[in-house]
PDB file of C-alpha atoms in Angstrom:
ATOM      1  CA  UNK H   1      77.673-286.107-263.065  1.00 65.00           C
ATOM      2  CA  UNK H   2      73.909-287.915-263.405  1.00 77.00           C
ATOM      3  CA  UNK H   3      71.296-286.045-262.094  1.00 91.00           C
ATOM      4  CA  UNK H   4      68.449-286.761-260.003  1.00 95.00           C
ATOM      5  CA  UNK H   5      66.392-289.669-261.669  1.00 96.00           C
ATOM      6  CA  UNK H   6      63.163-290.842-260.989  1.00 97.00           C
ATOM      7  CA  UNK H   7      61.054-293.931-261.848  1.00 96.00           C
ATOM      8  CA  UNK H   8      58.392-294.043-263.527  1.00 97.00           C
ATOM      9  CA  UNK H   9      58.077-291.097-265.172  1.00 95.00           C
ATOM     10  CA  UNK H  10      54.699-291.829-265.427  1.00 96.00           C
ATOM     11  CA  UNK H  11      51.816-293.952-263.787  1.00 96.00           C
ATOM     12  CA  UNK H  12      47.969-294.177-264.014  1.00 97.00           C
ATOM     13  CA  UNK H  13      46.356-296.119-261.462  1.00 97.00           C
ATOM     14  CA  UNK H  14      42.920-296.591-259.936  1.00 97.00           C
ATOM     15  CA  UNK H  15      41.452-295.271-256.913  1.00 97.00           C
ATOM     16  CA  UNK H  16      42.291-297.773-253.897  1.00 97.00           C
ATOM     17  CA  UNK H  17      45.018-298.880-255.551  1.00 97.00           C
ATOM     18  CA  UNK H  18      49.050-297.945-253.928  1.00 97.00           C
ATOM     19  CA  UNK H  19      51.710-297.161-255.524  1.00 98.00           C
ATOM     20  CA  UNK H  20      55.398-296.753-255.105  1.00 98.00           C
ATOM     21  CA  UNK H  21      57.545-293.795-256.526  1.00 98.00           C
ATOM     22  CA  UNK H  22      61.493-294.178-256.569  1.00 98.00           C
ATOM     23  CA  UNK H  23      64.123-291.485-256.522  1.00 98.00           C
ATOM     24  CA  UNK H  24      67.801-291.763-257.024  1.00 97.00           C
ATOM     25  CA  UNK H  25      69.825-288.877-256.300  1.00 96.00           C
ATOM     26  CA  UNK H  26      72.863-287.312-257.088  1.00 95.00           C
ATOM     27  CA  UNK H  27      75.872-289.538-256.255  1.00 94.00           C
ATOM     28  CA  UNK H  28      76.933-288.353-253.193  1.00 92.00           C
ATOM     29  CA  UNK H  29      74.247-286.431-252.108  1.00 93.00           C
ATOM     30  CA  UNK H  30      72.497-287.953-248.636  1.00 93.00           C
ATOM     31  CA  UNK H  31      69.126-286.095-248.273  1.00 91.00           C
ATOM     32  CA  UNK H  32      66.451-286.830-250.361  1.00 94.00           C
ATOM     33  CA  UNK H  33      63.378-284.760-250.304  1.00 94.00           C
ATOM     34  CA  UNK H  34      59.927-285.210-251.901  1.00 96.00           C
ATOM     35  CA  UNK H  35      57.085-282.437-253.073  1.00 96.00           C
ATOM     36  CA  UNK H  36      53.998-282.790-254.626  1.00 97.00           C
ATOM     37  CA  UNK H  37      52.735-280.501-257.380  1.00 94.00           C
ATOM     38  CA  UNK H  38      49.288-280.040-258.218  1.00 93.00           C
ATOM     39  CA  UNK H  39      47.697-277.227-260.227  1.00 88.00           C
ATOM     40  CA  UNK H  40      45.609-276.165-257.448  1.00 86.00           C
ATOM     41  CA  UNK H  41      47.904-276.383-254.336  1.00 89.00           C
ATOM     42  CA  UNK H  42      51.122-275.839-256.079  1.00 90.00           C
ATOM     43  CA  UNK H  43      54.420-277.267-254.899  1.00 93.00           C
ATOM     44  CA  UNK H  44      53.915-278.465-251.213  1.00 94.00           C
ATOM     45  CA  UNK H  45      56.497-280.124-249.387  1.00 93.00           C
ATOM     46  CA  UNK H  46      56.176-284.123-248.352  1.00 96.00           C
ATOM     47  CA  UNK H  47      59.284-284.930-246.476  1.00 92.00           C
ATOM     48  CA  UNK H  48      63.055-285.008-246.162  1.00 92.00           C
ATOM     49  CA  UNK H  49      65.034-287.999-245.520  1.00 93.00           C
ATOM     50  CA  UNK H  50      68.990-287.778-244.526  1.00 91.00           C
ATOM     51  CA  UNK H  51      70.919-290.777-243.912  1.00 91.00           C
ATOM     52  CA  UNK H  52      67.841-292.914-243.875  1.00 94.00           C
ATOM     53  CA  UNK H  53      66.004-291.018-240.961  1.00 93.00           C
ATOM     54  CA  UNK H  54      63.267-288.877-242.127  1.00 92.00           C
ATOM     55  CA  UNK H  55      64.275-285.429-240.251  1.00 88.00           C
ATOM     56  CA  UNK H  56      60.919-283.205-241.449  1.00 88.00           C
ATOM     57  CA  UNK H  57      57.424-284.226-242.417  1.00 91.00           C
ATOM     58  CA  UNK H  58      54.535-282.044-244.687  1.00 91.00           C
ATOM     59  CA  UNK H  59      50.970-281.598-243.662  1.00 92.00           C
ATOM     60  CA  UNK H  60      49.807-284.970-245.688  1.00 95.00           C
ATOM     61  CA  UNK H  61      47.618-287.696-244.377  1.00 96.00           C
ATOM     62  CA  UNK H  62      49.288-290.976-243.203  1.00 95.00           C
ATOM     63  CA  UNK H  63      48.953-292.593-246.737  1.00 97.00           C
ATOM     64  CA  UNK H  64      51.756-290.790-248.111  1.00 97.00           C
ATOM     65  CA  UNK H  65      54.759-292.420-246.635  1.00 97.00           C
ATOM     66  CA  UNK H  66      58.292-292.815-247.451  1.00 97.00           C
ATOM     67  CA  UNK H  67      61.725-294.164-246.603  1.00 97.00           C
ATOM     68  CA  UNK H  68      65.642-293.743-247.807  1.00 97.00           C
ATOM     69  CA  UNK H  69      68.317-296.836-248.059  1.00 97.00           C
ATOM     70  CA  UNK H  70      71.859-297.241-247.511  1.00 95.00           C
ATOM     71  CA  UNK H  71      72.320-295.577-250.618  1.00 94.00           C
ATOM     72  CA  UNK H  72      70.408-292.253-250.483  1.00 95.00           C
ATOM     73  CA  UNK H  73      67.884-294.014-252.491  1.00 97.00           C
ATOM     74  CA  UNK H  74      64.372-292.636-251.421  1.00 98.00           C
ATOM     75  CA  UNK H  75      60.914-294.388-251.868  1.00 98.00           C
ATOM     76  CA  UNK H  76      57.394-292.770-251.535  1.00 98.00           C
ATOM     77  CA  UNK H  77      54.257-295.071-251.135  1.00 98.00           C
ATOM     78  CA  UNK H  78      51.083-293.641-251.244  1.00 97.00           C
ATOM     79  CA  UNK H  79      48.451-296.328-250.270  1.00 95.00           C
ATOM     80  CA  UNK H  80      44.354-296.269-251.117  1.00 96.00           C
ATOM     81  CA  UNK H  81      44.783-293.887-254.096  1.00 97.00           C
ATOM     82  CA  UNK H  82      42.403-290.725-254.167  1.00 97.00           C
ATOM     83  CA  UNK H  83      41.275-288.928-257.422  1.00 96.00           C
ATOM     84  CA  UNK H  84      43.381-285.849-255.403  1.00 95.00           C
ATOM     85  CA  UNK H  85      46.580-287.560-255.287  1.00 97.00           C
ATOM     86  CA  UNK H  86      46.818-287.164-259.383  1.00 97.00           C
ATOM     87  CA  UNK H  87      50.049-285.125-259.400  1.00 97.00           C
ATOM     88  CA  UNK H  88      53.461-284.395-260.270  1.00 95.00           C
ATOM     89  CA  UNK H  89      55.400-285.913-257.700  1.00 97.00           C
ATOM     90  CA  UNK H  90      59.520-284.333-257.067  1.00 96.00           C
ATOM     91  CA  UNK H  91      62.241-285.535-255.730  1.00 96.00           C
ATOM     92  CA  UNK H  92      65.182-283.616-254.684  1.00 94.00           C
ATOM     93  CA  UNK H  93      68.466-284.509-253.543  1.00 93.00           C
ATOM     94  CA  UNK H  94      71.418-282.087-251.531  1.00 89.00           C
ATOM     95  CA  UNK H  95      74.346-282.979-249.577  1.00 86.00           C
ATOM     96  CA  UNK H  96      73.324-282.365-246.508  1.00 76.00           C
ATOM     97  CA  UNK H  97      69.984-280.458-247.201  1.00 60.00           C
ATOM     98  CA  UNK H  98      70.661-277.447-245.306  1.00 67.00           C
ATOM     99  CA  UNK H  99      69.137-275.246-247.816  1.00 63.00           C
ATOM    100  CA  UNK H 100      70.767-272.025-246.834  1.00 65.00           C
ATOM    101  CA  UNK H 101      73.958-273.279-248.011  1.00 67.00           C
ATOM    102  CA  UNK H 102      73.111-276.251-250.142  1.00 75.00           C
ATOM    103  CA  UNK H 103      71.533-276.147-253.314  1.00 80.00           C
ATOM    104  CA  UNK H 104      68.653-278.740-253.891  1.00 85.00           C
ATOM    105  CA  UNK H 105      68.821-280.199-257.542  1.00 89.00           C
ATOM    106  CA  UNK H 106      65.249-281.617-258.593  1.00 93.00           C
ATOM    107  CA  UNK H 107      64.477-284.491-260.694  1.00 94.00           C
ATOM    108  CA  UNK H 108      62.234-284.508-263.833  1.00 93.00           C
ATOM    109  CA  UNK H 109      59.299-285.723-261.953  1.00 95.00           C
ATOM    110  CA  UNK H 110      57.004-288.735-261.949  1.00 96.00           C
ATOM    111  CA  UNK H 111      53.423-287.728-263.423  1.00 96.00           C
ATOM    112  CA  UNK H 112      50.594-289.723-261.461  1.00 97.00           C
ATOM    113  CA  UNK H 113      47.381-290.150-262.333  1.00 97.00           C
ATOM    114  CA  UNK H 114      44.606-291.520-260.753  1.00 97.00           C
ATOM    115  CA  UNK H 115      41.771-292.389-262.068  1.00 96.00           C
TER     116      UNK H 115
ATOM    117  CA  UNK M   1      52.944-269.851-240.516  1.00 82.00           C
ATOM    118  CA  UNK M   2      55.923-268.990-243.468  1.00 87.00           C
ATOM    119  CA  UNK M   3      54.384-267.745-247.052  1.00 91.00           C
ATOM    120  CA  UNK M   4      55.385-267.302-250.314  1.00 95.00           C
ATOM    121  CA  UNK M   5      53.216-264.659-252.697  1.00 96.00           C
ATOM    122  CA  UNK M   6      53.716-264.309-256.061  1.00 94.00           C
ATOM    123  CA  UNK M   7      52.173-262.423-258.882  1.00 88.00           C
ATOM    124  CA  UNK M   8      49.562-263.913-260.902  1.00 83.00           C
ATOM    125  CA  UNK M   9      50.622-265.248-264.622  1.00 86.00           C
ATOM    126  CA  UNK M  10      50.521-265.313-266.968  1.00 94.00           C
ATOM    127  CA  UNK M  11      53.088-262.931-267.934  1.00 96.00           C
ATOM    128  CA  UNK M  12      53.382-262.397-272.041  1.00 97.00           C
ATOM    129  CA  UNK M  13      55.688-260.433-273.256  1.00 97.00           C
ATOM    130  CA  UNK M  14      57.753-259.961-276.727  1.00 97.00           C
ATOM    131  CA  UNK M  15      61.597-261.005-277.205  1.00 97.00           C
ATOM    132  CA  UNK M  16      63.931-258.120-275.847  1.00 96.00           C
ATOM    133  CA  UNK M  17      61.318-256.579-273.351  1.00 97.00           C
ATOM    134  CA  UNK M  18      62.210-256.158-269.655  1.00 97.00           C
ATOM    135  CA  UNK M  19      60.755-258.581-267.170  1.00 97.00           C
ATOM    136  CA  UNK M  20      59.721-258.229-263.430  1.00 97.00           C
ATOM    137  CA  UNK M  21      57.911-260.947-261.453  1.00 97.00           C
ATOM    138  CA  UNK M  22      56.857-259.625-258.203  1.00 97.00           C
ATOM    139  CA  UNK M  23      57.529-261.755-255.166  1.00 97.00           C
ATOM    140  CA  UNK M  24      57.052-260.800-251.469  1.00 97.00           C
ATOM    141  CA  UNK M  25      57.247-263.419-248.544  1.00 95.00           C
ATOM    142  CA  UNK M  26      55.821-263.238-244.831  1.00 93.00           C
ATOM    143  CA  UNK M  27      58.653-265.424-242.398  1.00 90.00           C
ATOM    144  CA  UNK M  28      59.254-265.291-238.691  1.00 82.00           C
ATOM    145  CA  UNK M  29      62.986-265.550-238.833  1.00 79.00           C
ATOM    146  CA  UNK M  30      65.467-264.376-241.463  1.00 83.00           C
ATOM    147  CA  UNK M  31      64.802-266.740-244.648  1.00 89.00           C
ATOM    148  CA  UNK M  32      66.844-267.576-247.657  1.00 90.00           C
ATOM    149  CA  UNK M  33      65.058-266.910-251.192  1.00 93.00           C
ATOM    150  CA  UNK M  34      65.237-268.649-254.175  1.00 94.00           C
ATOM    151  CA  UNK M  35      64.235-268.440-257.427  1.00 97.00           C
ATOM    152  CA  UNK M  36      63.385-271.773-259.351  1.00 96.00           C
ATOM    153  CA  UNK M  37      62.545-272.047-263.037  1.00 97.00           C
ATOM    154  CA  UNK M  38      60.691-275.193-264.530  1.00 94.00           C
ATOM    155  CA  UNK M  39      60.783-275.581-268.057  1.00 92.00           C
ATOM    156  CA  UNK M  40      58.078-277.568-269.793  1.00 87.00           C
ATOM    157  CA  UNK M  41      58.137-281.577-269.124  1.00 82.00           C
ATOM    158  CA  UNK M  42      61.184-280.857-266.479  1.00 84.00           C
ATOM    159  CA  UNK M  43      61.963-280.546-263.018  1.00 87.00           C
ATOM    160  CA  UNK M  44      63.048-277.425-261.594  1.00 92.00           C
ATOM    161  CA  UNK M  45      65.930-275.555-261.632  1.00 92.00           C
ATOM    162  CA  UNK M  46      67.749-272.957-259.017  1.00 92.00           C
ATOM    163  CA  UNK M  47      68.215-270.032-260.772  1.00 96.00           C
ATOM    164  CA  UNK M  48      69.555-267.594-257.901  1.00 96.00           C
ATOM    165  CA  UNK M  49      69.168-267.393-254.309  1.00 93.00           C
ATOM    166  CA  UNK M  50      70.460-264.624-251.499  1.00 93.00           C
ATOM    167  CA  UNK M  51      70.767-265.600-248.220  1.00 89.00           C
ATOM    168  CA  UNK M  52      70.646-262.290-246.526  1.00 89.00           C
ATOM    169  CA  UNK M  53      69.403-258.706-246.544  1.00 92.00           C
ATOM    170  CA  UNK M  54      70.633-256.616-249.943  1.00 94.00           C
ATOM    171  CA  UNK M  55      72.198-259.869-251.262  1.00 95.00           C
ATOM    172  CA  UNK M  56      71.736-259.934-254.997  1.00 97.00           C
ATOM    173  CA  UNK M  57      70.966-263.088-256.549  1.00 96.00           C
ATOM    174  CA  UNK M  58      72.301-263.097-260.332  1.00 97.00           C
ATOM    175  CA  UNK M  59      72.528-266.006-262.980  1.00 96.00           C
ATOM    176  CA  UNK M  60      71.990-265.973-266.917  1.00 95.00           C
ATOM    177  CA  UNK M  61      71.156-262.352-267.136  1.00 97.00           C
ATOM    178  CA  UNK M  62      68.062-262.243-264.362  1.00 98.00           C
ATOM    179  CA  UNK M  63      68.430-260.461-260.859  1.00 98.00           C
ATOM    180  CA  UNK M  64      67.118-260.361-257.807  1.00 98.00           C
ATOM    181  CA  UNK M  65      67.918-258.196-254.478  1.00 97.00           C
ATOM    182  CA  UNK M  66      66.912-259.394-250.933  1.00 96.00           C
ATOM    183  CA  UNK M  67      65.099-256.685-249.498  1.00 96.00           C
ATOM    184  CA  UNK M  68      64.039-257.174-245.687  1.00 93.00           C
ATOM    185  CA  UNK M  69      62.441-253.675-245.589  1.00 94.00           C
ATOM    186  CA  UNK M  70      59.796-254.629-248.091  1.00 95.00           C
ATOM    187  CA  UNK M  71      59.960-258.408-247.513  1.00 95.00           C
ATOM    188  CA  UNK M  72      60.561-258.775-251.620  1.00 97.00           C
ATOM    189  CA  UNK M  73      62.501-260.777-253.776  1.00 97.00           C
ATOM    190  CA  UNK M  74      61.556-259.755-257.218  1.00 98.00           C
ATOM    191  CA  UNK M  75      63.099-261.141-260.614  1.00 98.00           C
ATOM    192  CA  UNK M  76      64.354-259.024-263.044  1.00 98.00           C
ATOM    193  CA  UNK M  77      66.028-259.053-266.583  1.00 98.00           C
ATOM    194  CA  UNK M  78      66.553-256.887-268.919  1.00 96.00           C
ATOM    195  CA  UNK M  79      65.794-258.569-272.175  1.00 96.00           C
ATOM    196  CA  UNK M  80      64.202-261.712-272.288  1.00 97.00           C
ATOM    197  CA  UNK M  81      64.417-264.696-275.250  1.00 97.00           C
ATOM    198  CA  UNK M  82      62.156-266.966-276.316  1.00 96.00           C
ATOM    199  CA  UNK M  83      63.994-269.619-274.658  1.00 95.00           C
ATOM    200  CA  UNK M  84      62.994-268.125-271.158  1.00 97.00           C
ATOM    201  CA  UNK M  85      59.314-268.898-271.793  1.00 96.00           C
ATOM    202  CA  UNK M  86      58.816-271.152-268.763  1.00 96.00           C
ATOM    203  CA  UNK M  87      57.303-271.298-265.410  1.00 96.00           C
ATOM    204  CA  UNK M  88      59.311-269.265-262.395  1.00 97.00           C
ATOM    205  CA  UNK M  89      58.745-269.923-258.628  1.00 97.00           C
ATOM    206  CA  UNK M  90      59.524-267.798-255.773  1.00 97.00           C
ATOM    207  CA  UNK M  91      60.929-270.028-252.322  1.00 94.00           C
ATOM    208  CA  UNK M  92      61.950-269.216-248.935  1.00 91.00           C
ATOM    209  CA  UNK M  93      63.554-271.399-246.252  1.00 87.00           C
ATOM    210  CA  UNK M  94      64.527-270.300-242.569  1.00 77.00           C
ATOM    211  CA  UNK M  95      66.058-271.750-239.913  1.00 69.00           C
ATOM    212  CA  UNK M  96      63.189-273.207-238.296  1.00 68.00           C
ATOM    213  CA  UNK M  97      62.348-275.524-241.657  1.00 66.00           C
ATOM    214  CA  UNK M  98      65.764-275.702-242.987  1.00 61.00           C
ATOM    215  CA  UNK M  99      64.973-278.810-244.620  1.00 68.00           C
ATOM    216  CA  UNK M 100      62.454-278.031-246.900  1.00 85.00           C
ATOM    217  CA  UNK M 101      61.474-275.224-249.193  1.00 89.00           C
ATOM    218  CA  UNK M 102      58.425-273.032-249.246  1.00 91.00           C
ATOM    219  CA  UNK M 103      56.940-272.173-252.818  1.00 94.00           C
ATOM    220  CA  UNK M 104      54.880-269.561-254.247  1.00 95.00           C
ATOM    221  CA  UNK M 105      51.963-270.317-256.741  1.00 94.00           C
ATOM    222  CA  UNK M 106      54.230-269.750-259.446  1.00 95.00           C
ATOM    223  CA  UNK M 107      54.642-267.233-262.647  1.00 96.00           C
ATOM    224  CA  UNK M 108      54.548-268.872-266.445  1.00 96.00           C
ATOM    225  CA  UNK M 109      56.114-266.897-268.360  1.00 97.00           C
ATOM    226  CA  UNK M 110      55.657-266.763-272.241  1.00 97.00           C
ATOM    227  CA  UNK M 111      58.402-264.818-274.940  1.00 97.00           C
ATOM    228  CA  UNK M 112      56.880-264.251-278.143  1.00 97.00           C
ATOM    229  CA  UNK M 113      59.342-263.534-281.359  1.00 95.00           C
TER     230      UNK M 113
END
């Protein structure tokens, strides 16, 4: 069974640009979550989607947005990039995202560098 | 709000040494607790979990017991290997935020031959 895939794996952008990251969950998984990982802030929850609906959102500015498609694939978008947006962006999928019972499977991440 | 505190790293051990990585949590409800591991250049992998007090999670020789009285979930392994070198994250999820994981800051483990 293929794991969670994220594209691209590496990305370099300049301040003010926008970026779109993609995540393909494990087949059959309907929930996708996004996390930002930085050396200073650690792992922080961005948002979670289930059946194309955002169910939960973390404390990030409106520049961070996401969506989920009918095939459960998800994208996240960051507009007007800032230097502080440089991070590893991780996507995780699970069957239902009742984390207490389900297991979240993480992808390898997209490393975004903002210059 | 809910939070997770882990011991600072890096932790450096010789092969076959005993490992303990401390983790304590603060939560308003009755959370589920997790240990994830991140190998260099990879995403997170679930190592083990426990969903209620006194549960013991175990996998690949690693163990952690959910201690409600001390709000702790310490990770242990009796004999570490070089291949265990990675970053270990303690995390929680509770019913109030069942769609997200709250992570600790991570502890880097380096095992020397």
